[in-house]
mmCIF file of C-alpha atoms and ligand atoms in Angstrom:
data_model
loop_
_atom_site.group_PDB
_atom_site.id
_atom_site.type_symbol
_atom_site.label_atom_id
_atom_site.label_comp_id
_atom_site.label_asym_id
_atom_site.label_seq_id
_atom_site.Cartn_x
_atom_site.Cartn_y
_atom_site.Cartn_z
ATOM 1 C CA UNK A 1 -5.594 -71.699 34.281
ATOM 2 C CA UNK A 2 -8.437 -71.992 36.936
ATOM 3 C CA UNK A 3 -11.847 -70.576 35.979
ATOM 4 C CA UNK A 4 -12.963 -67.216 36.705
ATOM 5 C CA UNK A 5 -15.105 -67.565 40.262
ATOM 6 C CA UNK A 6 -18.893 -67.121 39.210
ATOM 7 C CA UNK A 7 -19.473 -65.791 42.534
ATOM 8 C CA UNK A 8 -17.024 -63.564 44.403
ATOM 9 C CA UNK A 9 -16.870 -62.223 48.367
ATOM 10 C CA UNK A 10 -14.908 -59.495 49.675
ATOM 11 C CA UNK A 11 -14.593 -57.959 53.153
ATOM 12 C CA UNK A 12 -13.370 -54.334 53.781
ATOM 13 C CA UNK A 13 -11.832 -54.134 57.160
ATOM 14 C CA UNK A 14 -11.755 -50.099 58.064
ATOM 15 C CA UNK A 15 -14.356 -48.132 56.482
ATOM 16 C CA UNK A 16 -12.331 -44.519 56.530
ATOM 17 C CA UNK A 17 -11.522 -43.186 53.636
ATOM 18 C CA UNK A 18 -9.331 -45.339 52.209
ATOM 19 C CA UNK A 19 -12.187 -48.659 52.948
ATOM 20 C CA UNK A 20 -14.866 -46.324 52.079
ATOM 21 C CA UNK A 21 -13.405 -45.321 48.533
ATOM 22 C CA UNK A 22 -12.192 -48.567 47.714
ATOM 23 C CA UNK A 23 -15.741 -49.760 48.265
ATOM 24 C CA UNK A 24 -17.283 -47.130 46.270
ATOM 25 C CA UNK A 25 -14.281 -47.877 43.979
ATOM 26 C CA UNK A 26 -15.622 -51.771 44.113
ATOM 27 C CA UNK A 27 -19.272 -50.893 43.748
ATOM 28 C CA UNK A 28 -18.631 -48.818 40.667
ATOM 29 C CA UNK A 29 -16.651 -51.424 38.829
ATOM 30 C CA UNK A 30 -18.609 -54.744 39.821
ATOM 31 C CA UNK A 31 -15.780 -55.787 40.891
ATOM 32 C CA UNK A 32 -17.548 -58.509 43.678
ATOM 33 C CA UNK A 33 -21.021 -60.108 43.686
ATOM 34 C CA UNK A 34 -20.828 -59.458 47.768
ATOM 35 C CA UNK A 35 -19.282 -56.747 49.774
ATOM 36 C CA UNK A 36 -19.308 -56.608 53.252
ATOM 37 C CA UNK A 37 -17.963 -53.465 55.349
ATOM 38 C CA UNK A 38 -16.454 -54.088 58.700
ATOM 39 C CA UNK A 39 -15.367 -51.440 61.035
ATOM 40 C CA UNK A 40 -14.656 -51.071 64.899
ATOM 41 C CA UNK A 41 -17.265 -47.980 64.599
ATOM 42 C CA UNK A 42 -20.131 -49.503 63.434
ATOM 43 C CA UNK A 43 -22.084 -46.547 62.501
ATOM 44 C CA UNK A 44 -19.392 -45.837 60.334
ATOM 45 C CA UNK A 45 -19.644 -48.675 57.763
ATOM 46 C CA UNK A 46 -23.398 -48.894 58.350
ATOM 47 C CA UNK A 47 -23.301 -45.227 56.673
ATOM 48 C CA UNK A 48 -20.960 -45.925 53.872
ATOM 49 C CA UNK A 49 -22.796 -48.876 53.270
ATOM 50 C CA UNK A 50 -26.612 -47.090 52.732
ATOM 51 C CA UNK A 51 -25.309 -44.413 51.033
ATOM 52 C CA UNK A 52 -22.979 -46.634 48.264
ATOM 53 C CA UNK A 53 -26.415 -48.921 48.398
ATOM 54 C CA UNK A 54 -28.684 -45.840 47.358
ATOM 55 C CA UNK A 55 -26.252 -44.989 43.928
ATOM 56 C CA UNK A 56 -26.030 -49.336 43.401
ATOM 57 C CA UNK A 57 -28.631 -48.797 40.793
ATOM 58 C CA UNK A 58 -26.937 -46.905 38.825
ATOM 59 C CA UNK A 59 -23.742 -49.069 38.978
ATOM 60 C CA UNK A 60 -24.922 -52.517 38.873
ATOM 61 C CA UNK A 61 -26.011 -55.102 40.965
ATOM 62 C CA UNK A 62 -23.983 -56.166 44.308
ATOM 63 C CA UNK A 63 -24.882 -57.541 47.748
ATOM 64 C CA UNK A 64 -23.235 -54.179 50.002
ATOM 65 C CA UNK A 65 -23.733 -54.334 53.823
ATOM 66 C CA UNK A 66 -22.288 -53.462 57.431
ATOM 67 C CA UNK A 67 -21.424 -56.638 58.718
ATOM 68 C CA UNK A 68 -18.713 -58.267 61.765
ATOM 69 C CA UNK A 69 -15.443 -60.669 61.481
ATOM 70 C CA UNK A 70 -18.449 -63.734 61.349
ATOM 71 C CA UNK A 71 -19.031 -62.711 57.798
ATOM 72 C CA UNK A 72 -15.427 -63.105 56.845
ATOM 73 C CA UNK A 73 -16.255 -66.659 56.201
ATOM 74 C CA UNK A 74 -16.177 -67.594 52.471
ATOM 75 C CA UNK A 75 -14.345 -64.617 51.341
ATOM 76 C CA UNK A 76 -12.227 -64.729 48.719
ATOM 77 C CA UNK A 77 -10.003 -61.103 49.636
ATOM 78 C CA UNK A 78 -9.546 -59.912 52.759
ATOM 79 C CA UNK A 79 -8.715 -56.387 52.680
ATOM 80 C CA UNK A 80 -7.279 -54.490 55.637
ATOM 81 C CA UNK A 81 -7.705 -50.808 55.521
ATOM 82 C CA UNK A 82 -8.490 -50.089 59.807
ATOM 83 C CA UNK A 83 -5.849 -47.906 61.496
ATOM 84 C CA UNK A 84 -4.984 -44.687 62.138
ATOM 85 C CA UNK A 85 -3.415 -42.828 58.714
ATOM 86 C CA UNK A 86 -0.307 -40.578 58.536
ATOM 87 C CA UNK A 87 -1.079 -37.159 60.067
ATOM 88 C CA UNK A 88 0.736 -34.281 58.551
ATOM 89 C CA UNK A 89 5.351 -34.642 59.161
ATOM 90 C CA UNK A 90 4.550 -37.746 60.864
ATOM 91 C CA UNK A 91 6.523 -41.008 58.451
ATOM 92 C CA UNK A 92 4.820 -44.387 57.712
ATOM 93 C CA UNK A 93 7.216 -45.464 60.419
ATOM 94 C CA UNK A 94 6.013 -43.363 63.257
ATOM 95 C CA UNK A 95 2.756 -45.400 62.471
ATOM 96 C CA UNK A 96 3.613 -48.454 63.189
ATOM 97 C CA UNK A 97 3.229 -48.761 66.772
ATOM 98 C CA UNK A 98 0.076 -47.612 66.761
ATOM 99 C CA UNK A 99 -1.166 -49.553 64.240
ATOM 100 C CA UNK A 100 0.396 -52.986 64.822
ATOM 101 C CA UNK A 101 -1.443 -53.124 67.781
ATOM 102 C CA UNK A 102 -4.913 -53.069 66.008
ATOM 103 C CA UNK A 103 -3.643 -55.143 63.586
ATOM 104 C CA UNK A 104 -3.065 -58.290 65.626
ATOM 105 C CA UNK A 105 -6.721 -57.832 67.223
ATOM 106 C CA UNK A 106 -7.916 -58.007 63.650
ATOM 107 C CA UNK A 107 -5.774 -60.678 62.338
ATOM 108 C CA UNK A 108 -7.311 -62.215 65.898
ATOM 109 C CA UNK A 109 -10.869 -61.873 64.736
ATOM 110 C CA UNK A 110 -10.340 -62.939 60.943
ATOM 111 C CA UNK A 111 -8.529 -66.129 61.772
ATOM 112 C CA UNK A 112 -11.578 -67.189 64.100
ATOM 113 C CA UNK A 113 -13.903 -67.723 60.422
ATOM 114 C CA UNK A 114 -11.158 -67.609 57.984
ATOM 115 C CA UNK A 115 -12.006 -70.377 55.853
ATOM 116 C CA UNK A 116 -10.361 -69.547 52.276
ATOM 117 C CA UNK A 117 -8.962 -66.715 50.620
ATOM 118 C CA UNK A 118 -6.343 -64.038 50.477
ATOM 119 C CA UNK A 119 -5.850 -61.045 53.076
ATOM 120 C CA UNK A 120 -4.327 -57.775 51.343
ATOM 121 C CA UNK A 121 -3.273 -55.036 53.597
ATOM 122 C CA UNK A 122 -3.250 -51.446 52.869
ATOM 123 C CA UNK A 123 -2.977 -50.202 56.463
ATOM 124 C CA UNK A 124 0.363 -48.259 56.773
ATOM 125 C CA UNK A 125 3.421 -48.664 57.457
ATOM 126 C CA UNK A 126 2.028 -51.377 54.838
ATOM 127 C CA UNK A 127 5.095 -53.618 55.235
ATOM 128 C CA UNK A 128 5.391 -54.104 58.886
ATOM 129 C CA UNK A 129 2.043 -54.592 59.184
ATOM 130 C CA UNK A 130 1.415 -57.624 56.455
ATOM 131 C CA UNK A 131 4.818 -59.202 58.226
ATOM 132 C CA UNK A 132 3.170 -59.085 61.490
ATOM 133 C CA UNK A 133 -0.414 -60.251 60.063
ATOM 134 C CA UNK A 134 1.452 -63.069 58.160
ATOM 135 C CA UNK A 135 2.776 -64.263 61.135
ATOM 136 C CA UNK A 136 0.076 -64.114 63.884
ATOM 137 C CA UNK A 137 -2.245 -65.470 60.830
ATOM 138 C CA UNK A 138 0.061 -68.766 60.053
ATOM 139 C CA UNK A 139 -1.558 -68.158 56.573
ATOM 140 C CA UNK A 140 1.311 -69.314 53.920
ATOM 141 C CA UNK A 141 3.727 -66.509 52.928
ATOM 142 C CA UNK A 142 1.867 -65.860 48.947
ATOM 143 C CA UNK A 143 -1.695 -65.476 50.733
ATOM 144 C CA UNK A 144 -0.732 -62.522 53.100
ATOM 145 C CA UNK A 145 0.242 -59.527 51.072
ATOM 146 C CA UNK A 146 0.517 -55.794 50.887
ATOM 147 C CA UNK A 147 -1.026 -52.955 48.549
ATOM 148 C CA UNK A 148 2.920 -52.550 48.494
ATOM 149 C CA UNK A 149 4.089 -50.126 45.707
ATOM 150 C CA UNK A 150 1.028 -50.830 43.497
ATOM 151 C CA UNK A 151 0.545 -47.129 44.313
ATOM 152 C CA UNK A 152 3.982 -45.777 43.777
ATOM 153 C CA UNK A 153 4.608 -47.457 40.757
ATOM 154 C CA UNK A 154 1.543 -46.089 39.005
ATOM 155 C CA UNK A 155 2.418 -42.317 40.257
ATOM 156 C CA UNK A 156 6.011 -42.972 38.670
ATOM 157 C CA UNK A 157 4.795 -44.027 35.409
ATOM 158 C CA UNK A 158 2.112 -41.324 35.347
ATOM 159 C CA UNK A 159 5.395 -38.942 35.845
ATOM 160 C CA UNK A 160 6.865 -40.808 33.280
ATOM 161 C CA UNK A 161 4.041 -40.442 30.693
ATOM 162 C CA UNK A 162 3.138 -36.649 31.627
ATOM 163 C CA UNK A 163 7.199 -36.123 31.035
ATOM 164 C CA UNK A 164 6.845 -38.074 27.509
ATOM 165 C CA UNK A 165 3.442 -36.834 26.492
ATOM 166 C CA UNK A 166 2.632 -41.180 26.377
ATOM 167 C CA UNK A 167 -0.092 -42.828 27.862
ATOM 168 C CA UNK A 168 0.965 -44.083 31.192
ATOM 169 C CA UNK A 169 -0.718 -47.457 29.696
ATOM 170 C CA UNK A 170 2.435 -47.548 27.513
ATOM 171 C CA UNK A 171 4.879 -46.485 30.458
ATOM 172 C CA UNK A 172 6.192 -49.683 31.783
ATOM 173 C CA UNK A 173 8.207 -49.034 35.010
ATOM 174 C CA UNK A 174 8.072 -50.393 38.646
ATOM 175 C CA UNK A 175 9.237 -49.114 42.148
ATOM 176 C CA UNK A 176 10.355 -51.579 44.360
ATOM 177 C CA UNK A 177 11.152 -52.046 47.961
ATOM 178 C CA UNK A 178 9.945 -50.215 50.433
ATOM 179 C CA UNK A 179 6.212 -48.458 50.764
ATOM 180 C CA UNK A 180 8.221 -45.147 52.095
ATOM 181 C CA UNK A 181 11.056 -43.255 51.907
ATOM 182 C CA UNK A 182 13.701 -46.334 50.845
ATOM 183 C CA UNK A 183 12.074 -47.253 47.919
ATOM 184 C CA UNK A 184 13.569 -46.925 44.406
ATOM 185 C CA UNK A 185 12.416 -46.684 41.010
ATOM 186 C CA UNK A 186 14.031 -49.805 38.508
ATOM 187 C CA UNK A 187 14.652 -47.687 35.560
ATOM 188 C CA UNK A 188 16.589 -51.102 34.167
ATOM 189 C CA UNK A 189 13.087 -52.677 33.543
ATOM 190 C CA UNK A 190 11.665 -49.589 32.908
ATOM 191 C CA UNK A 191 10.958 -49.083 29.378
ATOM 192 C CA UNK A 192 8.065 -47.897 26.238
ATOM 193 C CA UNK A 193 7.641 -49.618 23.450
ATOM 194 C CA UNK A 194 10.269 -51.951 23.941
ATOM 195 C CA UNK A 195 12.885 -49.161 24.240
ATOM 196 C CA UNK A 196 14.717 -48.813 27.824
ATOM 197 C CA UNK A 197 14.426 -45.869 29.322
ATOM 198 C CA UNK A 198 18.176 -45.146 29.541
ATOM 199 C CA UNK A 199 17.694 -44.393 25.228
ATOM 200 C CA UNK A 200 15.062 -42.058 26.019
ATOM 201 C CA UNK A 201 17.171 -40.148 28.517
ATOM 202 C CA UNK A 202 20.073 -40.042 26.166
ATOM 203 C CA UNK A 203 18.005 -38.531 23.200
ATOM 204 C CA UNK A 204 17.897 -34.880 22.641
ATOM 205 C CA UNK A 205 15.026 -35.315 20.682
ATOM 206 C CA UNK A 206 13.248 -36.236 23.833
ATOM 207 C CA UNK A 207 11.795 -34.172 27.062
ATOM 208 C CA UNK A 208 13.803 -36.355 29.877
ATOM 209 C CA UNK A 209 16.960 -34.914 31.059
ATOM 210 C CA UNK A 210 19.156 -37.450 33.503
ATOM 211 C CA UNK A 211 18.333 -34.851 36.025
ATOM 212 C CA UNK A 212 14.721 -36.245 35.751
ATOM 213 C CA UNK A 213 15.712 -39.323 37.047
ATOM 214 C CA UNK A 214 16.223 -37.824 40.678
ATOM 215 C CA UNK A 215 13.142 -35.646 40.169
ATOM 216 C CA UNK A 216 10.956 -38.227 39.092
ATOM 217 C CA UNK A 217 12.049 -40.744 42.024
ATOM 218 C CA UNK A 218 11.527 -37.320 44.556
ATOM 219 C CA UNK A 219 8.522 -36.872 42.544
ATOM 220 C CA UNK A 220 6.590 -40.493 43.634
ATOM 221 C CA UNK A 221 8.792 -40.652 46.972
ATOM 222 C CA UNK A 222 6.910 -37.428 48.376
ATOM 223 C CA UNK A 223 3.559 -37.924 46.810
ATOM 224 C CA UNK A 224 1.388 -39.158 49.628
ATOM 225 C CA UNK A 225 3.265 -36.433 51.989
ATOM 226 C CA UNK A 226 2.024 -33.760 49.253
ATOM 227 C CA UNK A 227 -1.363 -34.679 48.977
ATOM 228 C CA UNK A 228 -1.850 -34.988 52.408
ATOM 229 C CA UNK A 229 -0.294 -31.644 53.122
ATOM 230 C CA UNK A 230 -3.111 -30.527 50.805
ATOM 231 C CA UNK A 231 -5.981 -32.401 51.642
ATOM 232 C CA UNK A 232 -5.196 -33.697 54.850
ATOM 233 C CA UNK A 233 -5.438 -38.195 54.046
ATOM 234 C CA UNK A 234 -4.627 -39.689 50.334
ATOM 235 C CA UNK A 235 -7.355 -42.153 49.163
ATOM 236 C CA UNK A 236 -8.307 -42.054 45.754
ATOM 237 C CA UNK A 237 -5.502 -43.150 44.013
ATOM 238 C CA UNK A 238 -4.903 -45.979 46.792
ATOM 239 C CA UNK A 239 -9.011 -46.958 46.655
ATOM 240 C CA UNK A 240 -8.302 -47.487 42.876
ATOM 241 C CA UNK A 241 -5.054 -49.736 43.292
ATOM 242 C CA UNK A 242 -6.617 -51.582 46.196
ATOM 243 C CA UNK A 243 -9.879 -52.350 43.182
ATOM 244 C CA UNK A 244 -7.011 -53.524 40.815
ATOM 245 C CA UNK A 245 -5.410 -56.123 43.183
ATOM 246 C CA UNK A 246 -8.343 -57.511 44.248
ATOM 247 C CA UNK A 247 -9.614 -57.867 40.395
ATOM 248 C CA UNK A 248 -6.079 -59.764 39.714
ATOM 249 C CA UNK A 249 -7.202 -62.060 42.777
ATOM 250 C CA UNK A 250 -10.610 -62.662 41.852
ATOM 251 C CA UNK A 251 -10.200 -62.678 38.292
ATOM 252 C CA UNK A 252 -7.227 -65.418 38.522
ATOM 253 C CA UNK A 253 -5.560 -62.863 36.346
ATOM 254 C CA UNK A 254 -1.937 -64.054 37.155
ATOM 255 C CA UNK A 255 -1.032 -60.258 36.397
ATOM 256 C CA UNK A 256 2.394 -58.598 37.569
ATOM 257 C CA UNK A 257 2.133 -56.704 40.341
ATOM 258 C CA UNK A 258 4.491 -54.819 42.664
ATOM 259 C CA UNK A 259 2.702 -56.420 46.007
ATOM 260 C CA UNK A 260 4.257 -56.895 48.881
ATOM 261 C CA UNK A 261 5.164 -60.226 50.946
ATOM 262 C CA UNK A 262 7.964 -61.959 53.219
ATOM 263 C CA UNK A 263 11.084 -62.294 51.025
ATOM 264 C CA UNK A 264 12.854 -65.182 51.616
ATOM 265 C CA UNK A 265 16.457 -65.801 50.084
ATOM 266 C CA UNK A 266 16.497 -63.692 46.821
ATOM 267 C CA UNK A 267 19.423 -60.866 46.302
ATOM 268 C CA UNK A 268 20.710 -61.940 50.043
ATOM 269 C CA UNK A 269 17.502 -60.354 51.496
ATOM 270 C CA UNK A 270 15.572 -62.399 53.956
ATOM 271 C CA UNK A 271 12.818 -62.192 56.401
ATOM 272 C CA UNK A 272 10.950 -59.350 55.858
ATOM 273 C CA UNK A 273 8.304 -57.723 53.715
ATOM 274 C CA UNK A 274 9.377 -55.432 50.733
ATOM 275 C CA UNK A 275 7.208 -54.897 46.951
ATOM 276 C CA UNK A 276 9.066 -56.632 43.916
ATOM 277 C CA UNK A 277 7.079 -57.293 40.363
ATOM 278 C CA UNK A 278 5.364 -60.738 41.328
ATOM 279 C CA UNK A 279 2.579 -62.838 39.826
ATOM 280 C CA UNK A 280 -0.511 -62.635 41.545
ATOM 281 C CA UNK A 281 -3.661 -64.532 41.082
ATOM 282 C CA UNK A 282 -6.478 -65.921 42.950
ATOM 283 C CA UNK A 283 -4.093 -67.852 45.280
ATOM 284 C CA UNK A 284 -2.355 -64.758 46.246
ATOM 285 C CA UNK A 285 1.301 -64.301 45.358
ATOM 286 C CA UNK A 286 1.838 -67.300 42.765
ATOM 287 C CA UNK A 287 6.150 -66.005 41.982
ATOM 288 C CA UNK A 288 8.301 -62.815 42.980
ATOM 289 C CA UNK A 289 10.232 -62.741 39.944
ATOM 290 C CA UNK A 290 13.948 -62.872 40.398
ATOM 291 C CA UNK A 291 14.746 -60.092 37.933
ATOM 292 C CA UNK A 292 18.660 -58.646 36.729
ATOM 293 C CA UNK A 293 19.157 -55.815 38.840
ATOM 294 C CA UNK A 294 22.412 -53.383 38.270
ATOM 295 C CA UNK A 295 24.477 -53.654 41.047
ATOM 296 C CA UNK A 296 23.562 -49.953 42.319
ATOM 297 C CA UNK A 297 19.749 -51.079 42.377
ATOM 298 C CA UNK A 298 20.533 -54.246 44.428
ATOM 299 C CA UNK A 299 22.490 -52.475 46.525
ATOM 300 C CA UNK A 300 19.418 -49.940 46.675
ATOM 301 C CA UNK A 301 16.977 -53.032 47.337
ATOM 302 C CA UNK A 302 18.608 -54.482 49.912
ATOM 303 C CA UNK A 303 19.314 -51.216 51.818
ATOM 304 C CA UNK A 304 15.855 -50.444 51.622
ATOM 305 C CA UNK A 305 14.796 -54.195 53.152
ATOM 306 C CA UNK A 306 17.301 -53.485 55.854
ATOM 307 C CA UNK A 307 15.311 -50.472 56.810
ATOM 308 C CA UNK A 308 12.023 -51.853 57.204
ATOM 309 C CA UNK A 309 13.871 -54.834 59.026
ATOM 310 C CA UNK A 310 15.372 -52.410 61.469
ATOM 311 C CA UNK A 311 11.594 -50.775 62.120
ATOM 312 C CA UNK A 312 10.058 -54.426 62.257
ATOM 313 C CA UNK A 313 12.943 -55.296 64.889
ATOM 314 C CA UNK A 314 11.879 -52.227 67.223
ATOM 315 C CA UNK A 315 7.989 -53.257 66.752
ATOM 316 C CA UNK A 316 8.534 -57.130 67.454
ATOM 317 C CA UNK A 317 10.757 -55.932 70.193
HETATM 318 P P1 LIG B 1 -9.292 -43.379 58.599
HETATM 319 O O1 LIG B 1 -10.147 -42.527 57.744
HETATM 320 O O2 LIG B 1 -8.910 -42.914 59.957
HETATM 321 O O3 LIG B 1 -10.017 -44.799 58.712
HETATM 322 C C1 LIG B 1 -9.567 -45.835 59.507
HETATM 323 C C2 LIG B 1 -10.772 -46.660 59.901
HETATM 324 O O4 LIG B 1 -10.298 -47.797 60.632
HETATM 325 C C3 LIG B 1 -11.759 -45.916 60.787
HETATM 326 O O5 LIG B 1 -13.057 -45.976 60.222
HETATM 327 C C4 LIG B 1 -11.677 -46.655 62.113
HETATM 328 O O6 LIG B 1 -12.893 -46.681 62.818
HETATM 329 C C5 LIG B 1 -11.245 -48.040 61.649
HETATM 330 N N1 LIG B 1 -10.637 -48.848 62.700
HETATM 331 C C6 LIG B 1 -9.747 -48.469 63.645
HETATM 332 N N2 LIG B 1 -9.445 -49.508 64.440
HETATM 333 C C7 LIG B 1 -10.144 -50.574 63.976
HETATM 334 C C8 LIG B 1 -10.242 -51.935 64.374
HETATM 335 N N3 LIG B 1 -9.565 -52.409 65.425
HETATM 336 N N4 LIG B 1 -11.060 -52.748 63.675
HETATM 337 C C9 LIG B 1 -11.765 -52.272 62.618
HETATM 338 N N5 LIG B 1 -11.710 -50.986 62.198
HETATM 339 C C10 LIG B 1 -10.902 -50.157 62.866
HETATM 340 O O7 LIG B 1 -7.913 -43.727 57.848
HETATM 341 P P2 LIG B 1 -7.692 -43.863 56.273
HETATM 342 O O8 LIG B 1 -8.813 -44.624 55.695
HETATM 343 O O9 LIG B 1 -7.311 -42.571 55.682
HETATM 344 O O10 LIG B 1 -6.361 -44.772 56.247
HETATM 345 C C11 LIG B 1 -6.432 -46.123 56.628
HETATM 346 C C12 LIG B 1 -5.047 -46.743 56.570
HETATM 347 O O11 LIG B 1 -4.605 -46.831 55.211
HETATM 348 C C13 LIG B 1 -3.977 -45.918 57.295
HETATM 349 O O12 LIG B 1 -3.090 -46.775 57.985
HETATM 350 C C14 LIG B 1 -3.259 -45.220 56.165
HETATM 351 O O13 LIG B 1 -1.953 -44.829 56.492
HETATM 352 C C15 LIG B 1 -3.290 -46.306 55.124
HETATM 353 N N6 LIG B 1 -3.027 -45.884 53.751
HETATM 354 C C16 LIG B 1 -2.270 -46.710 53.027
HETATM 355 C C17 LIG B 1 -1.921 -46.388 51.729
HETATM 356 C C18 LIG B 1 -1.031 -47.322 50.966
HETATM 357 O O14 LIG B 1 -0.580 -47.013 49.859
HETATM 358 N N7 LIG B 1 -0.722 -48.485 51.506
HETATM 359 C C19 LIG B 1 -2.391 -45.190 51.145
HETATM 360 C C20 LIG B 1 -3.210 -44.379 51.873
HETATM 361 C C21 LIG B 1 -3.562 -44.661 53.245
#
């Protein structure tokens, strides 16, 4: 395995809330020796950057600044959080207009002093957008990829272990497919302690009721909707999962993640950007693991691919 990177370089691209977090998210954890906040509103990241700066000392030590697409040279993640988010009854798809249209002027600017390194996009509809930055950036398919259902997967085993009364550390589940409303939870990987989750439903000694199963999937499905019904933008829980993937890339940790990149040829899907457990490491997507879905869940999987397509199909068009 290749040696952990003594020195490490990321760029946020969007300094919102979600760029803003994930770089206070970054500062707290060390997770980079340099950090450099790009935004189309300069002020913007120029604040977020003094004001992480001023609690630095109490964190660590880490080269934070405001800087422009020049300083993307040399870094090792990319990450894309610039666009507009999801306003209240408006779907990830409504979005994607709107926000394809700053992505390519991005993707533009990075390519010009892209030298090395992998570009993971959070900007929503997540999908659609790292298809259309994978292509305008003629980066291989493995370096181009998506916060995907990092998110969802750790909501559903958080439901999982709240239901259980077991740490979610134990929980070991994934959601696959799409980032929205066609995604599906694969409760035939998802298991604790080495016990599938199908025994767990089936014992009356235990909390879970088969009518869970629908709750639960509701449950993560809606979650961004809620919170942002509440609180008006989701960011926490996303700045946190963004911090995670880019430690896996950094750290050459070769961890399983549900990212998201163009699927090519497995369970008759093609073409198009969906999550599915891969390994990632410092080069990106290393393997999207061909796993043995039921029948139902690959019929699930590839409806759900077939709806981003159809969205992606309208954008390109
Ligand atoms: P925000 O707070 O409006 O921040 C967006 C930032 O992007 C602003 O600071 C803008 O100035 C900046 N921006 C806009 N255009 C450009 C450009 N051309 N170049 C550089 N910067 C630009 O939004 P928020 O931070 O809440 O959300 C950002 C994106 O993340 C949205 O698309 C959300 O939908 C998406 N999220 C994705 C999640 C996921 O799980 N994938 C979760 C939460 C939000």
């Amino acid at each position: 395995m290749q040696m952990v990177k003594s020195k490490s370089k990321v760029a946020i691209i969007g300094t919102g809330f979600v760029g803003a977090s994930a770089a206070f998210t970054m500062a707290l954890q060390q997770t980079a020796n340099e950090l450099v906040l790009i935004d189309v509103f300069k002020e913007k990241s120029i604040g977020e950057a003094m004001d992480i700066n001023h609690g630095l000392p109490f964190m660590g030590q880490m080269s934070l600044y405001a800087g422009d697409y020049s300083d993307i040279k040399d870094c090792d993640v990319i990450v894309v959080t610039a666009g507009a988010n999801r306003k209240p009854g408006e779907t990830r798809l409504d979005l994607a207009k709107k926000n394809v249209l700053i992505a390519k002027e991005l993707t533009q600017n990075i390519m010009k002093h892209y030298n090395h390194g992998v570009i993971l996009v959070v900007s929503n509809p997540v999908d659609i957008i790292t298809y259309m930055v994978q292509k305008w950036s003629g980066l291989p398919v493995g370096k181009v990829i998506s916060s995907g259902t990092v998110l969802d997967s750790i909501r559903f085993r958080y439901l999982l272990s709240e239901k259980l009364n077991v740490d979610a550390k134990n929980v070991h589940g994934y959601i696959i497919g799409e980032h929205g409303d066609s995604q599906l939870p694969l409760w035939s990987g998802t298991h604790i302690a080495g016990k599938n989750i199908n025994e767990y439903f089936n014992d009356p000694k235990s909390n879970l009721r088969e009518e869970d199963k629908a709750i639960i999937a509701e449950g993560v499905k809606t979650a961004g909707a809620t919170i942002i019904k509440n609180k008006g933008a989701t960011y926490y829980g996303i700045a946190v999962a963004v911090n995670t993937i880019v430690e896996t890339l950094l750290k050459n940790q070769n961890t399983i993640r549900t990212v998201g990149t163009v699927i090519n040829g497995m369970y008759g899907i093609d073409d198009v950007v969906i999550s599915l457990p891969s390994i990632v490491n410092s080069e990106g997507v290393q393997e999207v693991l061909q796993l043995n879905l039921t029948p139902e869940e690959e019929d699930a999987l590839r409806f759900s691919a077939n709806q981003v397509k159809s969205v992606l199909n309208e954008v390109k068009n």
